[in-house]
Short mmCIF file of C-alpha atoms in Angstrom, two decimals:
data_model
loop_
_atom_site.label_atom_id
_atom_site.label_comp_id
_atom_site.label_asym_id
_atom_site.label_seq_id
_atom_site.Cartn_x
_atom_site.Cartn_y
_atom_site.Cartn_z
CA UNK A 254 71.31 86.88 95.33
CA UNK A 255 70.93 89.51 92.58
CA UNK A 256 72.72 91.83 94.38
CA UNK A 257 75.68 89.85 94.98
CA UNK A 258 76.03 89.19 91.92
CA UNK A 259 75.72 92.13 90.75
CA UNK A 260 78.84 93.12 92.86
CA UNK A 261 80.98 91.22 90.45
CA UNK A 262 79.14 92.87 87.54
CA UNK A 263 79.74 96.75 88.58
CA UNK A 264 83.33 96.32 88.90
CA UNK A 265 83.56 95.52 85.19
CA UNK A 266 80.65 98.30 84.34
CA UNK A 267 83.25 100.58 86.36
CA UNK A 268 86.44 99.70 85.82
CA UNK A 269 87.55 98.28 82.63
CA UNK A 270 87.62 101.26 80.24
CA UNK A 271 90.12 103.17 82.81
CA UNK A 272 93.08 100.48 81.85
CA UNK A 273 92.02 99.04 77.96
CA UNK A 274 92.50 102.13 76.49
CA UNK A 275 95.75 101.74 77.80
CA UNK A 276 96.81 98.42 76.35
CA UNK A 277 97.80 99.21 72.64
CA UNK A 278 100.65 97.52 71.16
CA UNK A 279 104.32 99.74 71.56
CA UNK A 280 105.35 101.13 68.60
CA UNK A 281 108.65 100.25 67.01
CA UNK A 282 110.67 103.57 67.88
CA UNK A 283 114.05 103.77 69.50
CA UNK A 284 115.87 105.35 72.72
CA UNK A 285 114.70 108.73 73.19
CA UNK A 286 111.91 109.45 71.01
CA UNK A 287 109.98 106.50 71.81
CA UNK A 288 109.78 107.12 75.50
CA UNK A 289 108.52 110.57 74.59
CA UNK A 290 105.65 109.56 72.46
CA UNK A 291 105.19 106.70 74.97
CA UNK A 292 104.66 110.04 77.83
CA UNK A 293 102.58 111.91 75.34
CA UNK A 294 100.28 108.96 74.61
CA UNK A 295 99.89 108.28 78.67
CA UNK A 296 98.43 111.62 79.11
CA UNK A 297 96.61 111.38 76.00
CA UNK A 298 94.74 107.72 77.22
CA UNK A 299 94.43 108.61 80.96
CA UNK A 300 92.86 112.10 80.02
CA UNK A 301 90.16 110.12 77.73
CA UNK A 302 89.73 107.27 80.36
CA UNK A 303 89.04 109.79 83.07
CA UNK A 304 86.22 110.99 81.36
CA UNK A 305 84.86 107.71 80.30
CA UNK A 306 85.46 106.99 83.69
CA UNK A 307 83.07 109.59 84.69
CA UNK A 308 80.61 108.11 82.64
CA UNK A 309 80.65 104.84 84.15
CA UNK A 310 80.44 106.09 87.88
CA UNK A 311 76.95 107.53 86.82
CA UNK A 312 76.13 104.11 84.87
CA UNK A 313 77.02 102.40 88.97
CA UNK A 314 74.72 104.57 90.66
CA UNK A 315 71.93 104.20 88.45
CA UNK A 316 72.54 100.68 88.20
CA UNK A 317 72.91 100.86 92.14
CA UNK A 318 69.76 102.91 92.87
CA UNK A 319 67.88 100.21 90.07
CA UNK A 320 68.71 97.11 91.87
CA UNK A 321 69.08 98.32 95.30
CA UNK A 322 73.22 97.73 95.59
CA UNK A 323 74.11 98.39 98.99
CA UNK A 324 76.96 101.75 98.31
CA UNK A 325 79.30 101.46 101.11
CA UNK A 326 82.13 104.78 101.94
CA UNK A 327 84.55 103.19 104.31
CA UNK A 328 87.11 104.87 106.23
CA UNK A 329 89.16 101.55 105.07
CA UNK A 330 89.39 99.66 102.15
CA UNK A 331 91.31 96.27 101.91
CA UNK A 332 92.24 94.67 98.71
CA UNK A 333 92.32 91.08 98.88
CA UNK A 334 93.59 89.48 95.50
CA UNK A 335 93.05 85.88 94.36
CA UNK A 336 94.19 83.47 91.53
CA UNK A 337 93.50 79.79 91.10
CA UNK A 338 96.33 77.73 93.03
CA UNK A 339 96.91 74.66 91.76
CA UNK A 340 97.85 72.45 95.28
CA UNK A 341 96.24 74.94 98.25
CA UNK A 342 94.11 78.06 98.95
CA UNK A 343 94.24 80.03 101.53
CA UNK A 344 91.82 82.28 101.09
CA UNK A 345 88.75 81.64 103.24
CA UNK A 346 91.15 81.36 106.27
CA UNK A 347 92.12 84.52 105.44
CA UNK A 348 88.65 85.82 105.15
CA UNK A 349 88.13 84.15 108.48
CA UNK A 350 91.20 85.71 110.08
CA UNK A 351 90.60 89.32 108.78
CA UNK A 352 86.92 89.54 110.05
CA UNK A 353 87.16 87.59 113.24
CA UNK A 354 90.48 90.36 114.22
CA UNK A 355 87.71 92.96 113.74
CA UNK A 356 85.52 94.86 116.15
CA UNK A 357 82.05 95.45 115.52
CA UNK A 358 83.16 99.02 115.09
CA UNK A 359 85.87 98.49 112.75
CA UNK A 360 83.07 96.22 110.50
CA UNK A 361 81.41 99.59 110.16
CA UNK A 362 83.74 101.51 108.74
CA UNK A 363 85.74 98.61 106.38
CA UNK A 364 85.30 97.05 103.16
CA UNK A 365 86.87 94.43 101.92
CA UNK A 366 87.05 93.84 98.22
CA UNK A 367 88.11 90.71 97.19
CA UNK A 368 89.86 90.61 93.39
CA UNK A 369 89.26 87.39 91.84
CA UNK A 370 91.98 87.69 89.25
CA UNK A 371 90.51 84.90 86.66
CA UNK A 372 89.14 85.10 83.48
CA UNK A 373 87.37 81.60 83.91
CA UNK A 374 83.99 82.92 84.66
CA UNK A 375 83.18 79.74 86.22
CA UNK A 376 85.89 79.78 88.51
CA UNK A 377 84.83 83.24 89.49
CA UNK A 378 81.05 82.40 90.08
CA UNK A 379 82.59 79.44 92.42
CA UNK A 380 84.53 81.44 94.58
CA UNK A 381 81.54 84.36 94.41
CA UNK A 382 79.33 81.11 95.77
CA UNK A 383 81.68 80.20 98.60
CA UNK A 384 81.82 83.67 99.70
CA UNK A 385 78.39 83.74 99.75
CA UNK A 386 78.09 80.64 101.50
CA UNK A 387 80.36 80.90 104.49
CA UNK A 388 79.59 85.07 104.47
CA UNK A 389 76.41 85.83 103.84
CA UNK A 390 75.74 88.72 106.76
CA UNK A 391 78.74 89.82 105.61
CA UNK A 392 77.56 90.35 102.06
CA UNK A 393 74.40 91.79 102.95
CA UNK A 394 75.99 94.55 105.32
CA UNK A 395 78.71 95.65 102.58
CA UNK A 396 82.19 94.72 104.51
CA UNK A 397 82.82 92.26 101.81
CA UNK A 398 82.40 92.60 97.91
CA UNK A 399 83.16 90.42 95.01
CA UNK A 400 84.66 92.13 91.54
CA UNK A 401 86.73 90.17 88.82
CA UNK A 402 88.35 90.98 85.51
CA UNK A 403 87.21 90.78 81.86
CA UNK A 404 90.49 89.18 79.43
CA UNK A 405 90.13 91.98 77.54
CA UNK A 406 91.48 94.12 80.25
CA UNK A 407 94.77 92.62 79.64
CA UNK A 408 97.58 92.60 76.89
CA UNK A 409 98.15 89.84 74.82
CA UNK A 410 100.60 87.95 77.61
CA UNK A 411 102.32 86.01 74.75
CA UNK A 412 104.12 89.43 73.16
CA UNK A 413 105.63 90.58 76.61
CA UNK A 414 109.54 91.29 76.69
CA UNK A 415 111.41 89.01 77.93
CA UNK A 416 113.32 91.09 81.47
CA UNK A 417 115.51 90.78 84.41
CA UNK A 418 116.70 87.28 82.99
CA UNK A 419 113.63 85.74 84.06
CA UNK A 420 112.12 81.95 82.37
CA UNK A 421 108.78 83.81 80.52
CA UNK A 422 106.19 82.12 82.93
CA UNK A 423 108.04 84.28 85.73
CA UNK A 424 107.56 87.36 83.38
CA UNK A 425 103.78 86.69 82.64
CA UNK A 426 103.19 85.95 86.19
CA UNK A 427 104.35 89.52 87.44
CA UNK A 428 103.13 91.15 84.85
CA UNK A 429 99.55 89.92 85.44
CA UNK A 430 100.58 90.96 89.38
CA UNK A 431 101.11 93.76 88.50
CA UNK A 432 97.92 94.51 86.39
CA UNK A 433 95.77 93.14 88.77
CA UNK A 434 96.65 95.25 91.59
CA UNK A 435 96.50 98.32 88.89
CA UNK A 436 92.47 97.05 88.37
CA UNK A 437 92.08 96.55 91.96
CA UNK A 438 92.95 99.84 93.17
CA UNK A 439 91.43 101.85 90.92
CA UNK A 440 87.88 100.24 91.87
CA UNK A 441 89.12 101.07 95.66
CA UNK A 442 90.10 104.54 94.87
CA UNK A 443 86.58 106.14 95.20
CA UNK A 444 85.54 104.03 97.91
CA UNK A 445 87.69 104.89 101.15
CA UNK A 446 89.72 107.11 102.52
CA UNK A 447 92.82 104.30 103.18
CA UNK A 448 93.50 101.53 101.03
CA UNK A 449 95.42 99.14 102.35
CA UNK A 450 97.06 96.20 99.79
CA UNK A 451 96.87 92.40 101.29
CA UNK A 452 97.16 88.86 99.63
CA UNK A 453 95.01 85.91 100.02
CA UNK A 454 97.36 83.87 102.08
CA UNK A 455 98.21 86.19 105.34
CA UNK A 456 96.91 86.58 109.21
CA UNK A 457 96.73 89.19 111.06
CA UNK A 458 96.26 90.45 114.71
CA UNK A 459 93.33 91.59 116.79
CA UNK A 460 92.00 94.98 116.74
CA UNK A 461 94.67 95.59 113.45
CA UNK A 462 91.89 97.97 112.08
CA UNK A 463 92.24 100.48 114.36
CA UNK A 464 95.83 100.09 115.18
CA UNK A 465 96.42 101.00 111.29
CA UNK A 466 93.78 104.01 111.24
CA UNK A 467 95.36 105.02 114.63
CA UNK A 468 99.19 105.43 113.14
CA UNK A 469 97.59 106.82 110.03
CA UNK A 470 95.77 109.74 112.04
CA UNK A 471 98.64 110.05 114.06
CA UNK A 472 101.03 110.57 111.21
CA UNK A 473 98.74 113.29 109.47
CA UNK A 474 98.62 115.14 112.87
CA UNK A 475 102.41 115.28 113.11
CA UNK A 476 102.18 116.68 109.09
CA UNK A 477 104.11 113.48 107.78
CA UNK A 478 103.69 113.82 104.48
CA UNK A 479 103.83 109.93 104.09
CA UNK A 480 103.39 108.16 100.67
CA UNK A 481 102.75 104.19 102.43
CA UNK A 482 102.29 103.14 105.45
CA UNK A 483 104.32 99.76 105.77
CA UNK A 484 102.50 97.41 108.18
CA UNK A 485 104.27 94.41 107.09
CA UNK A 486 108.38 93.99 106.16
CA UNK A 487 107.27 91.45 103.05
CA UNK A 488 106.81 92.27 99.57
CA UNK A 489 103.45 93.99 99.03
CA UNK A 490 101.75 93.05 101.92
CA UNK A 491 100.03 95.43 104.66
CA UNK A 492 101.22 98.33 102.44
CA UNK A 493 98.58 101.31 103.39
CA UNK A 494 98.08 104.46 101.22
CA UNK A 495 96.01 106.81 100.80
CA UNK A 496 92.51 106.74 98.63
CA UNK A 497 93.56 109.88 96.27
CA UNK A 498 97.12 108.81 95.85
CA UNK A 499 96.48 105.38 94.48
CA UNK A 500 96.41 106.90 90.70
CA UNK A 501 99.97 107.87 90.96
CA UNK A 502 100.62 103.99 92.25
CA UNK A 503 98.07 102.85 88.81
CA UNK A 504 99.83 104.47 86.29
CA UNK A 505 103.07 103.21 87.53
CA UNK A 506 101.93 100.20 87.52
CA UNK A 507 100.74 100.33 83.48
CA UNK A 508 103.75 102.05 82.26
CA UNK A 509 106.37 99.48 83.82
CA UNK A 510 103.90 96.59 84.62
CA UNK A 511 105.89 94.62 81.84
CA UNK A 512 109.77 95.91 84.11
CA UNK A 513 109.58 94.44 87.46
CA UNK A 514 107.53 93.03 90.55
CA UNK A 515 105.71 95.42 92.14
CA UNK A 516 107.34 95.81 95.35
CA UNK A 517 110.06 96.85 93.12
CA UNK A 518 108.02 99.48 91.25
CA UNK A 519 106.91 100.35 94.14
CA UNK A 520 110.23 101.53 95.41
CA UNK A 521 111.16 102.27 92.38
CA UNK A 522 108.28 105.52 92.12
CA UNK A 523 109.10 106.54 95.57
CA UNK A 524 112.35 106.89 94.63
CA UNK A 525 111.49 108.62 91.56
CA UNK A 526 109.47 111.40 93.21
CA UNK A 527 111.66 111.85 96.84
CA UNK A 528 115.18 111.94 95.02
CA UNK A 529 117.32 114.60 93.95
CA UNK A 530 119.58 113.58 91.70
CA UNK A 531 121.66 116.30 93.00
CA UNK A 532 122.13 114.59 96.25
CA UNK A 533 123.97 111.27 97.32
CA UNK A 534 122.25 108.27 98.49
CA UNK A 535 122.41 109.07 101.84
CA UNK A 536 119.96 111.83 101.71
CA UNK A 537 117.66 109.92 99.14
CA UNK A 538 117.36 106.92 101.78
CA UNK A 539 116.74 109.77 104.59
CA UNK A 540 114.09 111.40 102.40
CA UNK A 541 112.34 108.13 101.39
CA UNK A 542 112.48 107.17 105.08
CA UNK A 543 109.99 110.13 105.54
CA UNK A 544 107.92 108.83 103.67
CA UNK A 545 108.06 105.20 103.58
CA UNK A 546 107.05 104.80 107.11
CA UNK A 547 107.42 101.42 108.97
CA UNK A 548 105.17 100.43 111.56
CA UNK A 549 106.62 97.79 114.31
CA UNK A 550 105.94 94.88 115.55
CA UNK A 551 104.07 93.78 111.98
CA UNK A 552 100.69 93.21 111.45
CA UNK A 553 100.73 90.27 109.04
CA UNK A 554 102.01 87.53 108.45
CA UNK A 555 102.09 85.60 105.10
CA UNK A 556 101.62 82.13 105.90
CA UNK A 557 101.01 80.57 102.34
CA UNK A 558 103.85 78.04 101.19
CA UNK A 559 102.61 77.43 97.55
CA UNK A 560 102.79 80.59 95.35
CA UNK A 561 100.23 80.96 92.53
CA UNK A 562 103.26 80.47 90.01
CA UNK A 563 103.67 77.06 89.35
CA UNK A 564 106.15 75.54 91.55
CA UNK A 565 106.79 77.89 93.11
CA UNK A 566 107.57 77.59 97.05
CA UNK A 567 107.72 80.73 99.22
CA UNK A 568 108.35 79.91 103.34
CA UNK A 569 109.30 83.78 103.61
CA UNK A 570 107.67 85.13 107.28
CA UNK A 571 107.90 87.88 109.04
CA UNK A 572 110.16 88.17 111.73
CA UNK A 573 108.78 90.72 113.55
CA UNK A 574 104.81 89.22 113.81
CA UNK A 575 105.66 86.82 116.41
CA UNK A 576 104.25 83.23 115.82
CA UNK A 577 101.20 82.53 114.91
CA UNK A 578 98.60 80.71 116.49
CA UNK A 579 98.17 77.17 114.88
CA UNK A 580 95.87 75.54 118.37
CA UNK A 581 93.76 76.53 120.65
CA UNK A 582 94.16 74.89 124.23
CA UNK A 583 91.48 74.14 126.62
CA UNK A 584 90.56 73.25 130.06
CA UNK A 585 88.51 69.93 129.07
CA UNK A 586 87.27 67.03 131.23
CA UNK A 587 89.31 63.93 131.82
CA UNK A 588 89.03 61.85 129.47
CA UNK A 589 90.65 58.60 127.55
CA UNK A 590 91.37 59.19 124.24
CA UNK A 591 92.08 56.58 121.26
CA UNK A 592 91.95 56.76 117.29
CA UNK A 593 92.29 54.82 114.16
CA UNK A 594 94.33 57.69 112.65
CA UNK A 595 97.81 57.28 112.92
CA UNK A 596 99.69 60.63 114.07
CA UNK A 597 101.96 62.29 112.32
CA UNK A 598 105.31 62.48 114.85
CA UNK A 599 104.30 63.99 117.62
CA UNK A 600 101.12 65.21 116.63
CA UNK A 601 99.11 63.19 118.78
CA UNK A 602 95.24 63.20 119.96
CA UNK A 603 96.39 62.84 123.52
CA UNK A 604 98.50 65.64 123.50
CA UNK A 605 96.28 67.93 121.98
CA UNK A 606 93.31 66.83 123.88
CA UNK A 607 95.59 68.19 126.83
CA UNK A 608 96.01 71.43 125.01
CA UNK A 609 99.51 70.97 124.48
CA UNK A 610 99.45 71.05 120.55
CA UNK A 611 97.19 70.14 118.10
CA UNK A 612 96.13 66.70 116.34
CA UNK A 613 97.74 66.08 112.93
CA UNK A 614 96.87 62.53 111.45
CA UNK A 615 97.69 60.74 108.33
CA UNK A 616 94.49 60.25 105.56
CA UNK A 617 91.53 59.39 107.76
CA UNK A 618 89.37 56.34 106.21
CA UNK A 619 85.93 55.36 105.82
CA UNK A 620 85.22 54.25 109.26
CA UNK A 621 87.41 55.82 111.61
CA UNK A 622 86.77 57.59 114.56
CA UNK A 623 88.41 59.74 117.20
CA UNK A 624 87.17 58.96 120.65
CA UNK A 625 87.30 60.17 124.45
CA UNK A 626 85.84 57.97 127.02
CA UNK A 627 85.35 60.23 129.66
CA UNK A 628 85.87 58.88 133.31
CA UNK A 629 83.93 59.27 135.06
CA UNK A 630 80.54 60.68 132.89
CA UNK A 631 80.18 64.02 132.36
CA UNK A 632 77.10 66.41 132.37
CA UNK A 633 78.24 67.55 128.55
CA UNK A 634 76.23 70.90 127.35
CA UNK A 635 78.35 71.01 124.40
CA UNK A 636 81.16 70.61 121.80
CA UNK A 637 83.25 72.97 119.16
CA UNK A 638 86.07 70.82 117.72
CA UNK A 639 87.70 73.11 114.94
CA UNK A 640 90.23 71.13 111.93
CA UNK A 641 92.71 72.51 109.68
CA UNK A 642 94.94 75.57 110.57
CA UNK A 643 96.20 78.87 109.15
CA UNK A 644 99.65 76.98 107.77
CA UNK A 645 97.33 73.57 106.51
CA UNK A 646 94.03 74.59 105.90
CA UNK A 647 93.08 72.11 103.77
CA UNK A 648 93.88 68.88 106.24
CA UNK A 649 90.02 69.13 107.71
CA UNK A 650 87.69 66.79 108.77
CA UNK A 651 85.25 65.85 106.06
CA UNK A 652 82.23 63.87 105.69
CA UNK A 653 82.19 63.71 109.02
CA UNK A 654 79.73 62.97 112.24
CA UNK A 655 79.64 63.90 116.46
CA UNK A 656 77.99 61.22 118.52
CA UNK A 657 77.78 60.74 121.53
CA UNK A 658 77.28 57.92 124.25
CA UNK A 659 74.65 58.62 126.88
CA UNK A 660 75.05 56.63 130.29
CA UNK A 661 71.08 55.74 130.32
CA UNK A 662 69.81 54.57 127.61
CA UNK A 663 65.95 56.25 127.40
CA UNK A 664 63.85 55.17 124.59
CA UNK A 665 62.79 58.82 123.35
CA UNK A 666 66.37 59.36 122.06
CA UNK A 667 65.47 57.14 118.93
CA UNK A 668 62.76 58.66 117.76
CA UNK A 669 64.46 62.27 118.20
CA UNK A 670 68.11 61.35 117.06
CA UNK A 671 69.93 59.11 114.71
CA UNK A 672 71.24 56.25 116.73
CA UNK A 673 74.05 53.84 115.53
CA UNK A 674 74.57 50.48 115.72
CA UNK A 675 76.36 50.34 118.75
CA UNK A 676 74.13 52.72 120.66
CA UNK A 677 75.73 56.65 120.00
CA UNK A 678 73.76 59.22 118.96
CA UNK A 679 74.25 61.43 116.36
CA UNK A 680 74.09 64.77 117.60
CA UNK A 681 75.87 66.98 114.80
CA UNK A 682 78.74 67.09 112.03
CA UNK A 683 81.57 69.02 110.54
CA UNK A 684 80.41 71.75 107.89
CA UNK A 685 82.68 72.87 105.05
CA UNK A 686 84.60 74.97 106.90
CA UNK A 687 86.15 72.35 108.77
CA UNK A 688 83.76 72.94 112.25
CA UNK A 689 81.32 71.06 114.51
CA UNK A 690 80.07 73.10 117.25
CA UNK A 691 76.77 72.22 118.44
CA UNK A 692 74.73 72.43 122.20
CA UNK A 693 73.59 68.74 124.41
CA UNK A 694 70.15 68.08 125.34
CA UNK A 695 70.44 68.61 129.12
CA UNK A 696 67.64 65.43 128.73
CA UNK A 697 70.27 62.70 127.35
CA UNK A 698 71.68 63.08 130.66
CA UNK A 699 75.56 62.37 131.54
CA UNK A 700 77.58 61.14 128.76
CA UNK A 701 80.00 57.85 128.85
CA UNK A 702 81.77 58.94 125.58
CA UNK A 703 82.10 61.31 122.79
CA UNK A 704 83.31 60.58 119.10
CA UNK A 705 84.21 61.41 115.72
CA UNK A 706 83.06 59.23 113.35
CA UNK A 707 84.55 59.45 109.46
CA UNK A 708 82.00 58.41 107.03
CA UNK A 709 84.38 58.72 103.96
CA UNK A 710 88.13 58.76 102.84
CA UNK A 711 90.16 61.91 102.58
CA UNK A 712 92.65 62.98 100.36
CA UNK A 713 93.88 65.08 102.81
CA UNK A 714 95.15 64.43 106.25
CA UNK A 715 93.45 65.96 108.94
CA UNK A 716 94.36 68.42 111.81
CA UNK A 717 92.15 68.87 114.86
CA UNK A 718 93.39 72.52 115.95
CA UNK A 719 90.86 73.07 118.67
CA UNK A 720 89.42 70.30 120.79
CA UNK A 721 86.66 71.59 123.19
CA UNK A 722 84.40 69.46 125.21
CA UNK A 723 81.79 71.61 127.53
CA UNK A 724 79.86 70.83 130.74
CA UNK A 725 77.50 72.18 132.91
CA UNK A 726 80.84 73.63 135.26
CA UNK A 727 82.46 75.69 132.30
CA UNK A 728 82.49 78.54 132.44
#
């Protein structure tokens, strides 16, 4: 536990005095001259933070060697912001999507660093606690750490200039995008060789690990001399570079953080270092084609609808992913299904007990339950019933109970189970992430029924994205 929380710890130890040294007020000089003394005062502050950053890295690995922090080097480092979203998060589906599209080989060589962009310490610690919760062998191996922000990293957000036309709220919320990512990568920088930039609201493919490190290696063996590796055609997502390139990208990022979104600035420096001024825009396109280098089909998808700036609504996807998968069909007995919940259009329990789609109902209640009457009985070994989905996950199953209905009624079961009232027994229930998956007693014998029994109102409606009933005869 010490450990892990130490991971949020190091990253301020590590990172903070690289970018606060940085944040001093602009001084009131025009045109010309101040941009030069601006320059002069970036080399100045970047030469001083490098050293103090030296200093810290020694403070982190004697602070690592002290308490026994697991020091990862990984061929691949992903950088997984987050900020508080005030209708939905996405962000342990995305967790869930990103390490379940991952070999056991890939795990080895990754780390993924998730940014928790708040400066409400207890919003950090309850994020740090879900994480922990829902990841914990992931913690303990290294492919996941947890880092967040002190305020003071920041400038005073009230005194930014007002740009691009934009309301203020639109200008504070880019500028603190822009920031972030600056923090973010530079507590990457030393630990990989790739870095590749994602958001807390995407999905991705299987084996996308070493499909990216495969391009990469192929590119350097062809002597591209690329600058980003786009795996992704939206904004700043799926956007790999390499480790000891990311300062250029940081200091970028703090002189114009204030200018424009990022995938703008990001352009915007390519641009700056690939063209000649000399030559028309023709040849500066060809030359940032060289390297700006697109890989196809895409390897994310962003499948968040709320943005983090207040009401906001983004349904921008990527064309070239393909769709993604919002069910999963099986091959399940026959069965007659019936529930309380009403379905939203065509949404319905039969259909996706048939694997045609999935279950979407309105607002489950206190007392309703989801049930297949199986004719005839089946030898059941099993169940996984999965709720939510990447686009809605948030309508799960809550509060929440599996019972089933044996055909013989032995009187063992009731001092081994929970029984109700009208003779199921409770054999397991839906955790927090939305899942019941659980193994039968070969001993209760065949099984008349199975059902999902709500034990408390929702606020949320509820999907059912995976319905899976096993027997003896699956296989």
């Amino acid at each position: 536990m010490l450990r892990r929380k130490l991971g949020v710890v190091l990253a301020l130890v590590f990172v903070t005095p690289l970018l606060v040294v940085m944040m001093i007020s602009e001084p009131d000089l025009s045109g010309e001259q101040m941009l030069v003394q601006r320059m002069a005062e970036l080399r100045e502050r970047l030469h001083h933070a490098e050293m103090i950053n030296q200093e810290r890295r020694k403070d982190v690995l004697i602070l690592s060697q002290r308490f026994n922090v697991l020091a990862r080097s990984a061929t691949m480092v992903l950088g997984v912001p987050t900020v508080k979203r005030q209708v939905q998060s996405y962000l342990m589906t995305t967790l869930h999507n990103l390490i379940d599209s991952m070999t056991p080989a890939d795990m080895n060589e990754c780390l993924i660093v998730v940014f928790v962009a708040e400066w409400d310490i207890d919003y950090v610690l309850q994020i740090a606690s879900q994480i922990e919760r829902r990841f914990p062998e992931h913690l303990d191996s290294g492919l996941l750490e947890v880092i967040s922000p002190p305020m003071s990293f920041y400038p005073n957000m009230e005194k930014l200039r007002q740009t691009l036309g934009d309301p203020m709220e639109r200008v504070r919320w880019r500028t603190k995008q822009n920031l972030d990512f600056a923090f973010l990568m530079m507590y990457a920088q030393p630990k990989g060789t790739f870095y590749v930039q994602l958001e807390d609201d995407i999905q991705t493919k299987k084996g996308y690990i070493t499909t990216m490190k495969k391009f990469a290696l192929q590119k350097t063996a062809e002597k591209k001399d690329w600058f980003v590796l786009d795996f992704c055609q939206l904004g700043f997502i799926g956007k790999m570079f390499k480790c000891v390139q990311l300062p250029y990208l940081v200091q970028f990022f703090v002189m114009f953080y204030n200018d424009k979104p990022v995938d703008w600035l990001l352009d915007y420096l390519i641009q700056t270092k690939i063209c000649n001024l000399d030559k028309d825009t023709k040849h500066c396109k060809k030359a940032k084609e060289n390297v700006w280098v697109h890989y196809k089909p895409s390897l994310f998808q962003h499948i968040g609808t709320h943005s983090s700036l207040k009401g906001k609504v983004q349904k921008l996807k990527d064309k070239q992913f393909g769709k993604v998968q919002l069910y999963f069909p099986h091959n399940n007995p026959p069965a007659q299904v019936e529930t309380d919940i009403k379905p939203y259009k065509t949404f319905t329990l039969q259909r996706a007990y048939r694997g045609e789609t999935y279950f979407w109902g309105l607002l489950p209640q206190q007392g309703d339950v989801l049930v297949f009457n199986f004719d005839p009985p089946v030898a059941a070994s099993g169940y996984l019933f999965k709720s939510g989905n990447v686009e809605h996950p948030s309508d799960k199953l809550y509060n929440t109970t599996v019972e089933v209905l044996p055909l013989k009624q032995q009187s063992w079961i009731y001092e081994k189970y929970k029984v109700t009232d009208d003779k199921f027994v409770i054999v397991g229930a839906f955790d927090d992430m939305g899942v019941a998956e659980g193994t039968l007693d070969s001993a209760l014998g065949d099984v008349i029924a199975l059902r999902l029994h709500v034990h408390a109102e929702s606020d949320n409606w509820a999907i059912l994205s995976e319905i899976f009933i096993k027997t003896v005869d699956t296989r």
